[in-house]
Amino acid sequence: MSFPITRHRRLRGTAGIRGMVRETVLNVLDFIQPIFVTYGTGVKNEIGSMPGVYHFSLDTLKAEVDEIASLGIPAVLLFGIPETKDAIGSSGFAEDGIVQEATRLIKQWYPELLVVADTCLCEFTDHGHCGMVHTHTVDGVVHGDVINDASLELLTRTAVSQARAGADIIAPSNMMDGFVQAIRSGLDENGFEHVPIMSYSVKYASAFYGPFREAADSAPQFGNRKTYQMDPANLREAIREADSDVLEGADMLMVKPALAYLDVIRTIRDQFDLPLVAYNVSGEYSMVKAAAQQGWIDEQAVVLEMLTGMKRAGADIIITYFAKDAARWLRG
Ligand code: PBG
């Protein structure tokens, strides 16, 4: 009788030995919890397509932030739903805008908790695009596209107002060309040279953002985002995007979404040395929630497996709506 030469099962026999040879370990210090803030009082409304995720008004926000901080999660990512929207998204860069107000409060409550500000205009524009648009109407149908360079100026104002309110990290998600350079100069000119930029370098035009657009009320009113967000089919282009962000002064790179783009995460990790962020987006969250509610999957096991996969693919940091749950589960 012949025996197998190699017995891989020797290192799988007990929890103790599996733990000892484990290559990838999730850590609560890697998580960023997104939060949606809105106007009003006493608001804590669950988002229909994202069970367990809420809109908070400034007066209900404290309890949520208390919980995040007590779990040891080091950072939050803020999204704002403004009272009014207009063509240029001016409530996105108002000194008393909802994100700015929430930032000031959180920094007052928890000076050590990192506030990451998503720098984009789609939540604040009435047309739902990520910058200023040119439109024309043909047979009653509106067509239009985002004007790159004019939008850079508005996005820079947004980033500077977020930094002024106390944001620790600026995370531009708008996918205009030159946005890192524009925002870096704006921050530097205004005395925020120490504030890092976490660039959404590689952001695909993805159907996985669907639930977020309900949550942020930011679905484009005409057209789509394919003229500025990337084609899901492209990988080499991701390297070009990341390359220009590095040259323009980005401090961290991001790949978004995560689950269907693990090869992109791996490629960016192998080609660049900057800290790499994976965004486990809204649609990835909602799919898991829906299947778990049906009793079709084990939510905890699936979530930890997904997050481990993102880290194994090369992500250092994960933005996830599961951050609080995962932090709890990791504590055992
Ligand atoms: C803003 C922005 C979006 C997301 C993060 N920042 C939406 C979009 O580009 O349409 C998506 C996040 C998610 O789906 O969880 N531009």
Coordinates of C-alpha atoms and ligand atoms in Angstrom, one line a residue:
M1 CA 0.0 0.0 0.0
S2 CA 1.3 3.5 -0.9
F3 CA 0.8 6.5 1.3
P4 CA 0.3 10.2 0.2
I5 CA 3.7 11.9 0.2
T6 CA 2.2 15.1 1.5
R7 CA -0.5 15.3 4.1
H8 CA -2.0 18.8 4.1
R9 CA -4.5 17.7 6.7
R10 CA -1.8 17.6 9.4
L11 CA -2.1 21.4 9.7
R12 CA -5.9 21.4 9.8
G13 CA -6.5 18.9 12.6
T14 CA -7.5 21.3 15.4
A15 CA -8.6 24.8 15.9
G16 CA -5.2 25.4 17.7
I17 CA -3.1 24.4 14.7
R18 CA -5.4 26.1 12.2
G19 CA -5.0 29.3 14.1
M20 CA -1.3 28.9 14.2
V21 CA -0.9 28.6 10.5
R22 CA -3.6 31.1 9.5
E23 CA -2.2 33.6 7.0
T24 CA -4.8 36.3 7.1
V25 CA -6.4 37.7 10.3
L26 CA -9.1 40.4 10.4
N27 CA -8.5 43.2 12.9
V28 CA -11.1 45.7 14.1
L29 CA -8.4 48.4 13.5
D30 CA -8.8 47.8 9.7
F31 CA -12.5 48.8 9.7
I32 CA -14.3 52.0 8.7
Q33 CA -18.0 52.3 9.5
P34 CA -20.0 54.4 7.1
I35 CA -22.7 56.7 8.6
F36 CA -25.6 58.6 6.9
V37 CA -26.4 61.9 8.5
T38 CA -29.5 64.0 7.8
Y39 CA -31.5 67.0 9.0
G40 CA -34.4 66.9 11.4
T41 CA -34.7 65.9 15.0
G42 CA -35.2 62.5 16.5
V43 CA -34.5 60.8 13.2
K44 CA -33.3 57.2 13.2
N45 CA -34.8 55.7 10.0
E46 CA -33.8 52.4 8.7
I47 CA -32.9 52.4 5.0
G48 CA -35.3 50.1 3.2
S49 CA -32.7 48.3 1.0
M50 CA -30.1 48.2 3.8
P51 CA -31.6 46.5 6.9
G52 CA -29.7 47.6 10.0
V53 CA -28.4 50.8 8.4
Y54 CA -30.0 54.1 9.4
H55 CA -30.3 57.8 8.6
F56 CA -29.4 59.7 11.8
S57 CA -30.2 63.3 12.6
L58 CA -27.5 65.2 14.6
D59 CA -29.4 64.6 17.9
T60 CA -29.6 60.8 17.5
L61 CA -26.0 60.5 16.1
K62 CA -24.3 60.4 19.5
A63 CA -25.6 56.9 20.5
E64 CA -24.5 55.5 17.2
V65 CA -21.0 57.0 17.5
D66 CA -20.8 55.8 21.1
E67 CA -21.4 52.3 20.0
I68 CA -18.8 52.5 17.2
A69 CA -16.2 53.9 19.5
S70 CA -16.9 51.4 22.2
L71 CA -16.4 48.6 19.8
G72 CA -12.9 49.9 19.0
I73 CA -13.6 50.8 15.4
P74 CA -11.1 53.5 14.6
A75 CA -12.9 55.4 11.8
V76 CA -16.2 56.5 10.4
L77 CA -17.0 57.6 6.8
L78 CA -19.7 60.3 6.6
F79 CA -22.3 60.7 4.0
G80 CA -24.8 63.6 4.2
I81 CA -28.4 64.0 3.0
P82 CA -28.9 67.7 2.7
E83 CA -32.1 69.8 3.2
T84 CA -31.8 71.4 -0.2
K85 CA -30.2 70.4 -3.5
D86 CA -29.1 72.6 -6.4
A87 CA -27.3 72.4 -9.7
I88 CA -23.8 72.8 -8.2
G89 CA -24.3 70.9 -4.9
S90 CA -23.7 74.0 -2.7
S91 CA -24.9 72.3 0.5
G92 CA -21.9 70.0 0.0
F93 CA -19.4 72.8 0.6
A94 CA -21.5 75.0 3.0
E95 CA -19.6 75.7 6.2
D96 CA -22.8 74.6 8.1
G97 CA -23.5 71.7 5.7
I98 CA -24.7 68.5 7.3
V99 CA -21.4 66.6 6.9
Q100 CA -19.5 69.6 8.3
E101 CA -21.9 69.8 11.3
A102 CA -21.7 66.1 12.0
T103 CA -17.9 66.2 11.7
R104 CA -17.6 69.0 14.3
L105 CA -19.8 67.1 16.7
I106 CA -18.1 63.7 16.4
K107 CA -14.6 65.4 16.8
Q108 CA -16.0 67.1 20.0
W109 CA -17.3 63.8 21.4
Y110 CA -14.4 61.6 20.3
P111 CA -11.3 63.5 19.3
E112 CA -9.5 60.2 18.7
L113 CA -12.1 58.7 16.4
L114 CA -11.0 59.3 12.8
V115 CA -13.6 61.1 10.6
V116 CA -13.3 60.3 6.9
A117 CA -15.2 62.7 4.7
D118 CA -16.5 61.4 1.3
T119 CA -15.9 64.2 -1.1
C120 CA -18.5 64.1 -3.8
L121 CA -21.4 66.2 -5.0
C122 CA -23.9 63.6 -6.0
E123 CA -25.8 63.7 -2.7
F124 CA -26.0 67.5 -3.0
T125 CA -26.9 68.1 -6.7
D126 CA -30.5 68.1 -7.9
H127 CA -29.4 66.1 -11.0
G128 CA -27.6 63.5 -8.9
H129 CA -24.3 63.6 -10.8
C130 CA -20.9 63.9 -9.0
G131 CA -20.1 67.4 -10.4
M132 CA -21.5 70.2 -12.5
V133 CA -23.3 69.2 -15.7
H134 CA -24.0 70.6 -19.2
T135 CA -27.4 69.5 -20.3
H136 CA -29.4 69.7 -23.5
T137 CA -32.9 68.3 -24.2
V138 CA -33.7 66.2 -27.3
D139 CA -37.4 65.2 -27.8
G140 CA -38.1 65.9 -24.2
V141 CA -35.2 63.7 -23.0
V142 CA -32.5 65.3 -21.0
H143 CA -28.9 64.5 -22.0
G144 CA -25.8 65.8 -20.3
D145 CA -22.4 65.1 -18.9
V146 CA -20.3 66.3 -16.1
I147 CA -17.9 69.1 -16.8
N148 CA -14.6 68.0 -15.4
D149 CA -12.5 71.1 -14.7
A150 CA -15.3 73.3 -13.4
S151 CA -16.3 70.4 -11.0
L152 CA -12.8 70.2 -9.6
E153 CA -13.2 73.7 -8.2
L154 CA -16.4 72.8 -6.4
L155 CA -15.0 69.5 -5.1
T156 CA -11.9 71.3 -3.8
R157 CA -14.1 73.7 -1.9
T158 CA -16.0 70.7 -0.5
A159 CA -12.8 69.1 0.7
V160 CA -11.5 72.3 2.3
S161 CA -14.8 72.9 4.1
Q162 CA -14.7 69.3 5.4
A163 CA -11.1 69.7 6.6
R164 CA -12.0 73.0 8.2
A165 CA -14.8 71.2 10.1
G166 CA -12.2 68.8 11.5
A167 CA -12.2 65.8 9.0
D168 CA -9.1 63.8 9.6
I169 CA -9.1 62.2 6.1
I170 CA -10.5 63.4 2.8
A171 CA -11.9 60.7 0.6
P172 CA -12.8 62.0 -2.8
S173 CA -15.1 59.6 -4.7
N174 CA -16.1 61.7 -7.7
M175 CA -13.8 60.2 -10.4
M176 CA -13.0 63.5 -12.1
D177 CA -9.6 63.6 -13.8
G178 CA -7.1 65.5 -11.7
F179 CA -9.2 65.5 -8.5
V180 CA -6.4 64.4 -6.2
Q181 CA -4.1 67.2 -7.5
A182 CA -6.8 69.8 -7.3
I183 CA -7.9 68.8 -3.8
R184 CA -4.3 68.5 -2.6
S185 CA -3.5 72.0 -3.7
G186 CA -6.7 73.3 -2.1
L187 CA -5.9 71.7 1.2
D188 CA -2.3 72.8 1.2
E189 CA -3.2 76.4 0.3
N190 CA -5.6 76.5 3.2
G191 CA -3.3 75.2 5.9
F192 CA -4.4 71.5 5.7
E193 CA -1.2 70.1 4.3
H194 CA -1.2 67.5 7.1
V195 CA -4.6 66.1 6.1
P196 CA -4.3 62.8 4.1
I197 CA -6.2 62.0 0.9
M198 CA -7.7 58.5 0.7
S199 CA -8.5 58.5 -3.1
Y200 CA -11.2 56.4 -4.5
S201 CA -8.7 55.7 -7.3
V202 CA -10.3 52.7 -8.9
K203 CA -14.0 53.2 -8.8
Y204 CA -16.2 51.2 -11.2
A205 CA -19.5 52.2 -12.6
S206 CA -21.2 49.4 -10.6
A207 CA -24.7 48.2 -10.2
F208 CA -23.7 47.3 -6.6
Y209 CA -24.2 50.9 -5.6
G210 CA -28.0 50.6 -6.0
P211 CA -29.0 50.5 -2.3
F212 CA -26.6 53.4 -1.5
R213 CA -28.3 55.6 -4.0
E214 CA -31.6 55.0 -2.2
A215 CA -29.8 55.7 1.1
A216 CA -28.1 58.8 -0.1
D217 CA -30.9 59.9 -2.5
S218 CA -28.3 60.3 -5.1
A219 CA -29.4 58.4 -8.2
P220 CA -28.6 60.4 -11.4
Q221 CA -31.8 62.0 -12.8
F222 CA -30.6 61.4 -16.3
G223 CA -27.9 59.4 -17.9
N224 CA -25.5 57.3 -15.7
R225 CA -22.0 57.6 -14.3
K226 CA -20.2 55.6 -17.0
T227 CA -18.5 58.7 -18.5
Y228 CA -16.5 59.1 -15.2
Q229 CA -16.6 55.8 -13.3
M230 CA -14.7 52.9 -14.7
D231 CA -15.9 50.1 -17.0
P232 CA -16.1 46.9 -14.9
A233 CA -14.4 45.0 -17.7
N234 CA -11.1 46.9 -17.3
L235 CA -8.0 46.0 -15.2
R236 CA -5.1 47.7 -16.9
E237 CA -7.0 51.0 -16.8
A238 CA -7.1 50.6 -13.0
I239 CA -3.3 50.7 -12.9
R240 CA -3.4 53.9 -14.9
E241 CA -6.0 55.5 -12.6
A242 CA -3.9 54.5 -9.5
D243 CA -0.8 55.7 -11.1
S244 CA -2.1 59.2 -11.7
D245 CA -3.4 59.4 -8.2
V246 CA 0.0 58.5 -6.8
L247 CA 1.7 61.1 -9.0
E248 CA -0.9 63.7 -7.8
G249 CA -0.2 63.0 -4.2
A250 CA -2.7 60.5 -2.9
D251 CA -1.8 59.0 0.5
M252 CA -4.0 55.9 0.2
L253 CA -5.6 54.1 -2.7
M254 CA -9.0 52.5 -2.9
V255 CA -10.7 49.8 -5.0
K256 CA -14.5 49.9 -5.1
P257 CA -16.6 47.7 -5.1
A258 CA -14.7 44.8 -3.5
L259 CA -16.3 41.5 -4.0
A260 CA -16.4 41.3 -7.8
Y261 CA -13.1 43.1 -8.0
L262 CA -10.7 41.0 -5.8
D263 CA -8.3 40.6 -8.8
V264 CA -8.2 44.4 -9.0
I265 CA -7.3 44.7 -5.3
R266 CA -4.5 42.1 -5.8
T267 CA -3.2 43.9 -8.8
I268 CA -3.1 47.3 -7.2
R269 CA -1.5 45.8 -4.0
D270 CA 1.3 44.2 -6.1
Q271 CA 2.0 47.4 -8.1
F272 CA 1.8 50.1 -5.5
D273 CA 3.1 50.5 -2.0
L274 CA 0.5 52.9 -0.6
P275 CA -2.1 51.6 2.0
L276 CA -5.0 50.1 0.1
V277 CA -8.6 50.4 1.0
A278 CA -11.4 48.0 -0.2
Y279 CA -15.0 49.3 -0.2
N280 CA -17.4 46.6 0.6
V281 CA -20.3 48.5 -1.0
S282 CA -24.1 48.7 -0.3
G283 CA -25.2 46.1 -2.8
E284 CA -22.7 43.6 -1.3
Y285 CA -24.2 44.3 2.1
S286 CA -27.8 44.1 1.0
M287 CA -27.4 40.7 -0.8
V288 CA -26.0 39.1 2.3
K289 CA -28.7 40.7 4.5
A290 CA -31.5 39.5 2.2
A291 CA -30.2 35.9 2.0
A292 CA -29.6 35.8 5.7
Q293 CA -33.1 37.1 6.4
Q294 CA -34.4 34.2 4.3
G295 CA -32.3 31.8 6.4
W296 CA -30.4 30.8 3.3
I297 CA -26.9 31.6 4.6
D298 CA -25.1 32.0 7.9
E299 CA -24.6 35.8 8.0
Q300 CA -21.8 35.9 10.5
A301 CA -19.8 33.2 8.7
V302 CA -20.4 34.6 5.2
V303 CA -19.5 38.2 6.3
L304 CA -16.2 37.2 8.0
E305 CA -15.3 35.0 5.0
M306 CA -16.0 37.9 2.6
L307 CA -14.0 40.4 4.6
T308 CA -11.1 37.9 5.0
G309 CA -11.2 37.4 1.2
M310 CA -10.8 41.2 0.7
K311 CA -7.8 41.3 3.1
R312 CA -6.2 38.2 1.6
A313 CA -6.6 39.9 -1.9
G314 CA -4.4 42.7 -0.5
A315 CA -6.6 45.2 1.2
D316 CA -5.2 46.9 4.4
I317 CA -8.4 48.7 5.3
I318 CA -12.0 47.8 4.7
I319 CA -14.9 50.2 4.5
T320 CA -18.0 48.1 5.4
Y321 CA -21.5 48.5 6.6
F322 CA -20.8 45.3 8.6
A323 CA -18.0 47.0 10.7
K324 CA -20.0 47.0 13.9
D325 CA -21.2 43.4 13.5
A326 CA -17.8 42.2 12.5
A327 CA -16.1 44.0 15.5
R328 CA -18.6 42.2 17.8
W329 CA -18.1 38.8 16.2
L330 CA -14.3 39.2 16.3
R331 CA -14.5 39.8 20.0
G332 CA -16.1 36.5 20.2
Ligands
PBG1 C1 -20.5 59.0 -4.1 C2 -20.4 57.6 -3.5 C3 -21.1 56.5 -3.9 C4 -20.8 55.5 -3.1 C5 -19.8 56.0 -2.2 N1 -19.6 57.3 -2.5 C6 -22.2 56.2 -4.9 C7 -22.0 56.4 -6.4 O1 -20.9 56.6 -6.9 O2 -23.0 56.2 -7.0 C8 -21.3 54.1 -3.1 C9 -21.2 53.3 -1.8 C10 -22.0 52.1 -1.7 O3 -22.6 51.6 -2.6 O4 -21.9 51.6 -0.6 N2 -20.1 59.2 -5.4

